[in-house]
mmCIF file of C-alpha atoms in Angstrom:
data_model
loop_
_atom_site.group_PDB
_atom_site.id
_atom_site.type_symbol
_atom_site.label_atom_id
_atom_site.label_comp_id
_atom_site.label_asym_id
_atom_site.label_seq_id
_atom_site.Cartn_x
_atom_site.Cartn_y
_atom_site.Cartn_z
ATOM 1 C CA MET A 424 -0.002 -0.001 -0.001
ATOM 2 C CA THR A 425 1.040 3.555 -0.706
ATOM 3 C CA SER A 426 1.757 5.571 2.371
ATOM 4 C CA ARG A 427 -0.360 8.571 3.131
ATOM 5 C CA PRO A 428 2.379 11.189 2.631
ATOM 6 C CA LEU A 429 3.130 9.801 -0.854
ATOM 7 C CA ARG A 430 -0.562 9.897 -1.868
ATOM 8 C CA LEU A 431 -0.767 13.517 -0.777
ATOM 9 C CA LEU A 432 2.266 14.333 -2.996
ATOM 10 C CA PHE A 433 0.586 12.775 -6.071
ATOM 11 C CA VAL A 434 -2.615 14.726 -5.432
ATOM 12 C CA ALA A 435 -0.664 17.995 -5.147
ATOM 13 C CA LEU A 436 1.233 17.348 -8.394
ATOM 14 C CA GLY A 437 -1.991 16.514 -10.246
ATOM 15 C CA ALA A 438 -3.644 19.719 -9.094
ATOM 16 C CA THR A 439 -0.655 21.776 -10.211
ATOM 17 C CA GLY A 440 -0.675 20.172 -13.704
ATOM 18 C CA LEU A 441 -4.406 20.752 -14.085
ATOM 19 C CA ALA A 442 -4.029 24.410 -13.206
ATOM 20 C CA ALA A 443 -1.238 24.814 -15.727
ATOM 21 C CA CYS A 444 -3.355 23.225 -18.478
ATOM 22 C CA GLN A 445 -6.262 25.527 -17.635
ATOM 23 C CA ASP A 446 -3.993 28.597 -17.797
ATOM 24 C CA ILE A 447 -2.715 27.601 -21.249
ATOM 25 C CA GLY A 448 -6.178 26.885 -22.566
ATOM 26 C CA ASP A 449 -7.557 30.187 -21.344
ATOM 27 C CA THR A 450 -4.799 32.248 -22.954
ATOM 28 C CA PRO A 451 -5.606 33.175 -26.619
ATOM 29 C CA ALA A 452 -2.984 31.897 -29.066
ATOM 30 C CA THR A 453 -0.938 34.490 -30.847
ATOM 31 C CA HIS A 454 0.538 33.510 -34.270
ATOM 32 C CA VAL A 455 3.461 35.681 -35.369
ATOM 33 C CA SER A 456 4.375 35.295 -39.037
ATOM 34 C CA THR A 457 8.041 35.493 -39.740
ATOM 35 C CA THR A 458 7.507 35.662 -43.524
ATOM 36 C CA ALA A 459 7.197 39.147 -45.073
ATOM 37 C CA PRO A 460 4.300 39.653 -47.540
ATOM 38 C CA ILE A 461 5.283 39.124 -51.212
ATOM 39 C CA VAL A 462 4.591 42.113 -53.443
ATOM 40 C CA VAL A 463 4.671 41.370 -57.188
ATOM 41 C CA THR A 464 5.579 44.312 -59.414
ATOM 42 C CA ALA A 465 6.239 44.357 -63.165
ATOM 43 C CA ALA A 466 9.761 45.408 -64.027
ATOM 44 C CA PRO A 467 9.972 48.375 -66.430
ATOM 45 C CA PRO A 468 11.201 47.481 -69.934
ATOM 46 C CA PRO A 469 14.871 48.145 -70.604
ATOM 47 C CA ALA A 470 15.523 51.548 -72.065
ATOM 48 C CA ASP A 471 17.355 50.169 -75.084
ATOM 49 C CA VAL A 472 14.574 47.830 -76.257
ATOM 50 C CA PRO A 473 12.911 49.383 -79.325
ATOM 51 C CA SER A 474 9.177 49.785 -79.515
ATOM 52 C CA HIS A 475 7.274 47.401 -81.757
ATOM 53 C CA ASP A 476 4.593 49.945 -82.501
ATOM 54 C CA PRO A 477 4.802 50.419 -86.311
ATOM 55 C CA GLN A 478 3.448 53.932 -85.933
ATOM 56 C CA LEU A 479 6.276 54.941 -83.620
ATOM 57 C CA ARG A 480 9.170 52.998 -85.059
ATOM 58 C CA PRO A 481 8.490 51.359 -88.434
ATOM 59 C CA GLY A 482 10.346 48.151 -89.161
ATOM 60 C CA SER A 483 13.369 48.433 -91.386
ATOM 61 C CA ARG A 484 13.151 47.177 -94.940
ATOM 62 C CA ALA A 485 15.748 45.099 -96.675
ATOM 63 C CA ALA A 486 18.029 47.115 -98.827
ATOM 64 C CA PRO A 487 17.967 46.499 -102.428
ATOM 65 C CA PRO A 488 20.830 44.494 -103.850
ATOM 66 C CA MET A 489 23.856 46.406 -105.122
ATOM 67 C CA LEU A 490 24.323 46.451 -108.902
ATOM 68 C CA HIS A 491 27.972 46.209 -109.828
ATOM 69 C CA PRO A 492 28.804 48.046 -113.071
ATOM 70 C CA VAL A 493 30.197 45.942 -115.897
ATOM 71 C CA ALA A 494 32.830 48.555 -116.738
ATOM 72 C CA LEU A 495 34.468 51.462 -114.901
ATOM 73 C CA GLY A 496 37.373 53.721 -115.731
ATOM 74 C CA PRO A 497 38.834 55.526 -118.771
ATOM 75 C CA PHE A 498 38.415 54.182 -122.316
ATOM 76 C CA GLU A 499 39.732 55.228 -125.723
ATOM 77 C CA THR A 500 37.533 55.454 -128.801
ATOM 78 C CA GLY A 501 37.260 52.263 -130.813
ATOM 79 C CA ASN A 502 35.213 53.310 -133.839
ATOM 80 C CA PRO A 503 34.210 56.496 -135.706
ATOM 81 C CA THR A 504 30.823 56.592 -133.955
ATOM 82 C CA ALA A 505 32.496 56.760 -130.546
ATOM 83 C CA GLU A 506 34.809 59.507 -131.808
ATOM 84 C CA SER A 507 31.838 61.587 -132.933
ATOM 85 C CA ILE A 508 29.552 60.970 -129.942
ATOM 86 C CA THR A 509 31.920 61.312 -127.011
ATOM 87 C CA GLY A 510 35.562 60.976 -127.877
ATOM 88 C CA SER A 511 37.443 59.149 -125.151
ATOM 89 C CA ILE A 512 35.226 58.503 -122.133
ATOM 90 C CA THR A 513 35.404 57.915 -118.400
ATOM 91 C CA ILE A 514 32.727 55.620 -116.982
ATOM 92 C CA GLU A 515 31.913 56.270 -113.336
ATOM 93 C CA GLY A 516 29.348 54.919 -110.930
ATOM 94 C CA SER A 517 26.670 57.408 -111.937
ATOM 95 C CA ARG A 518 28.220 59.385 -114.808
ATOM 96 C CA ILE A 519 29.730 58.857 -118.222
ATOM 97 C CA VAL A 520 31.871 61.795 -119.295
ATOM 98 C CA GLY A 521 33.116 62.279 -122.836
ATOM 99 C CA GLU A 522 36.276 64.076 -123.964
ATOM 100 C CA ASN A 523 34.264 66.280 -126.362
ATOM 101 C CA GLY A 524 31.993 67.650 -123.606
ATOM 102 C CA ALA A 525 29.267 65.036 -123.774
ATOM 103 C CA GLU A 526 28.058 63.827 -120.393
ATOM 104 C CA PHE A 527 25.429 61.443 -119.125
ATOM 105 C CA VAL A 528 24.160 61.413 -115.547
ATOM 106 C CA THR A 529 22.788 57.909 -115.099
ATOM 107 C CA GLU A 530 21.022 55.560 -112.715
ATOM 108 C CA ARG A 531 21.850 51.861 -112.828
ATOM 109 C CA ILE A 532 18.625 49.923 -113.399
ATOM 110 C CA ALA A 533 19.530 46.268 -113.892
ATOM 111 C CA ILE A 534 22.110 43.728 -114.949
ATOM 112 C CA LEU A 535 20.615 41.809 -117.851
ATOM 113 C CA ARG A 536 21.805 39.078 -120.247
ATOM 114 C CA GLY A 537 22.442 39.225 -123.955
ATOM 115 C CA GLY A 538 19.467 36.948 -124.546
ATOM 116 C CA ASP A 539 17.048 39.437 -122.941
ATOM 117 C CA GLU A 540 14.829 41.505 -125.242
ATOM 118 C CA PHE A 541 14.659 45.299 -125.227
ATOM 119 C CA LEU A 542 11.785 45.166 -127.741
ATOM 120 C CA PRO A 543 9.574 42.251 -128.754
ATOM 121 C CA GLY A 544 11.852 39.909 -130.722
ATOM 122 C CA GLN A 545 14.932 42.174 -130.464
ATOM 123 C CA ARG A 546 17.735 40.996 -128.172
ATOM 124 C CA TYR A 547 20.806 42.730 -126.785
ATOM 125 C CA ALA A 548 22.899 39.808 -128.052
ATOM 126 C CA ASP A 549 22.044 40.593 -131.676
ATOM 127 C CA ALA A 550 22.283 44.373 -131.412
ATOM 128 C CA MET A 551 25.571 44.388 -129.458
ATOM 129 C CA MET A 552 27.176 41.250 -130.977
ATOM 130 C CA ILE A 553 27.577 39.326 -127.714
ATOM 131 C CA GLY A 554 26.605 35.919 -126.368
ATOM 132 C CA THR A 555 23.159 35.313 -124.915
ATOM 133 C CA GLU A 556 24.600 34.829 -121.402
ATOM 134 C CA HIS A 557 26.876 37.851 -121.545
ATOM 135 C CA PRO A 558 26.027 40.527 -118.927
ATOM 136 C CA VAL A 559 24.535 43.832 -120.041
ATOM 137 C CA GLU A 560 24.194 46.790 -117.704
ATOM 138 C CA LEU A 561 21.119 48.940 -118.282
ATOM 139 C CA ARG A 562 21.296 52.565 -117.123
ATOM 140 C CA ARG A 563 18.567 55.192 -117.159
ATOM 141 C CA VAL A 564 19.781 58.586 -118.378
ATOM 142 C CA VAL A 565 18.712 61.168 -115.798
ATOM 143 C CA ALA A 566 20.418 64.156 -117.435
ATOM 144 C CA GLU A 567 22.427 64.620 -120.629
ATOM 145 C CA LYS A 568 24.836 67.165 -122.083
ATOM 146 C CA TRP A 569 25.486 67.066 -125.786
ATOM 147 C CA PRO A 570 28.999 67.429 -127.229
ATOM 148 C CA THR A 571 30.458 70.934 -127.164
ATOM 149 C CA ARG A 572 33.386 70.308 -129.527
ATOM 150 C CA ALA A 573 33.357 69.163 -133.135
ATOM 151 C CA PRO A 574 32.994 66.631 -134.458
ATOM 152 C CA GLY A 575 30.157 65.947 -132.091
ATOM 153 C CA ASN A 576 26.776 64.314 -132.448
ATOM 154 C CA ALA A 577 24.446 63.298 -129.623
ATOM 155 C CA ILE A 578 24.061 59.544 -129.340
ATOM 156 C CA CYS A 579 20.349 59.862 -130.238
ATOM 157 C CA ARG A 580 21.012 62.891 -132.493
ATOM 158 C CA ASP A 581 18.457 65.582 -131.687
ATOM 159 C CA MET A 582 16.410 63.399 -129.327
ATOM 160 C CA LYS A 583 16.895 62.862 -125.599
ATOM 161 C CA THR A 584 18.636 59.604 -124.686
ATOM 162 C CA GLY A 585 16.435 57.462 -122.460
ATOM 163 C CA TYR A 586 18.707 54.517 -121.609
ATOM 164 C CA LEU A 587 22.241 53.259 -122.184
ATOM 165 C CA ALA A 588 23.052 49.572 -122.508
ATOM 166 C CA ILE A 589 26.680 48.802 -121.628
ATOM 167 C CA THR A 590 28.649 45.600 -122.003
ATOM 168 C CA LYS A 591 32.327 44.629 -121.959
ATOM 169 C CA VAL A 592 33.927 41.897 -124.050
ATOM 170 C CA ALA A 593 37.449 40.653 -124.615
ATOM 171 C CA GLU A 594 38.868 41.099 -128.096
ATOM 172 C CA GLY A 595 42.376 39.720 -128.349
ATOM 173 C CA GLU A 596 44.487 41.527 -125.764
ATOM 174 C CA HIS A 597 41.965 44.305 -125.259
ATOM 175 C CA ASP A 598 38.834 44.799 -123.185
ATOM 176 C CA VAL A 599 36.244 46.459 -125.378
ATOM 177 C CA VAL A 600 33.263 48.361 -123.983
ATOM 178 C CA ARG A 601 30.169 48.712 -126.168
ATOM 179 C CA VAL A 602 27.563 51.352 -125.448
ATOM 180 C CA MET A 603 24.162 51.384 -127.150
ATOM 181 C CA GLY A 604 21.756 54.286 -126.783
ATOM 182 C CA LEU A 605 17.983 53.799 -126.548
ATOM 183 C CA ARG A 606 15.241 56.379 -126.551
ATOM 184 C CA GLY A 607 11.496 56.395 -125.944
ATOM 185 C CA GLN A 608 9.008 56.591 -123.114
ATOM 186 C CA ASP A 609 8.963 52.880 -122.276
ATOM 187 C CA MET A 610 11.607 50.983 -120.347
ATOM 188 C CA PRO A 611 13.396 48.528 -122.636
ATOM 189 C CA ALA A 612 11.644 45.164 -122.163
ATOM 190 C CA PRO A 613 10.007 42.377 -124.163
ATOM 191 C CA SER A 614 6.659 44.188 -123.840
ATOM 192 C CA ALA A 615 7.980 47.680 -124.708
ATOM 193 C CA GLN A 616 6.344 49.539 -127.589
ATOM 194 C CA ASP A 617 7.996 52.952 -127.599
ATOM 195 C CA VAL A 618 11.733 52.125 -127.712
ATOM 196 C CA VAL A 619 14.075 53.107 -130.547
ATOM 197 C CA VAL A 620 17.707 52.073 -130.945
ATOM 198 C CA CYS A 621 20.119 54.976 -131.359
ATOM 199 C CA ALA A 622 23.810 54.737 -132.218
ATOM 200 C CA SER A 623 26.210 52.136 -130.812
ATOM 201 C CA SER A 624 29.826 52.947 -129.991
ATOM 202 C CA SER A 625 32.911 50.966 -128.974
ATOM 203 C CA TYR A 626 35.793 51.857 -126.677
ATOM 204 C CA TYR A 627 39.096 50.242 -125.720
ATOM 205 C CA ALA A 628 40.345 50.107 -122.158
ATOM 206 C CA ARG A 629 43.363 52.330 -121.643
ATOM 207 C CA ARG A 630 46.626 50.581 -120.801
#
């Protein structure tokens, strides 16, 4: 049997534990969050990113391909027609300047082939005596000065030159440049109606 003093000790301990449980139950629980609230904000766009609004910043277009001229530099006359029309010439990127004062300000239009037609049924190959695959540079004449020294005739005589067709061929040890003038309102093409062939001239590359 348990002695009386020991039973009294158990009763006292039980009462103390009950009181402690009651105190904890009566006290409201307080939950303290240690995690800070998360605030989501949208980051501003980088300053160097271009706008995609076509009204504000239109998209860039691909540049047209570069047309490389078939002949550049100084050339001596190769036939009487060249002597009369220009004399010796210098072919530049946008100009053709003659020794006798003739000058053509030009715009390069296209690189064609000898087999192409400048009129229905009429080919550069036949008019300029070249192969069908030989390159021909077509230039639009923007402005023209006629010869100022005799003998001098405009390539299309008293009519404005519309286009110049230029090609370069090898003849023996020489590079020969052939220039054919065209006039009319239409651009030379297989469907053109108003195109007339003017004079053709030949030039030798200077050595």
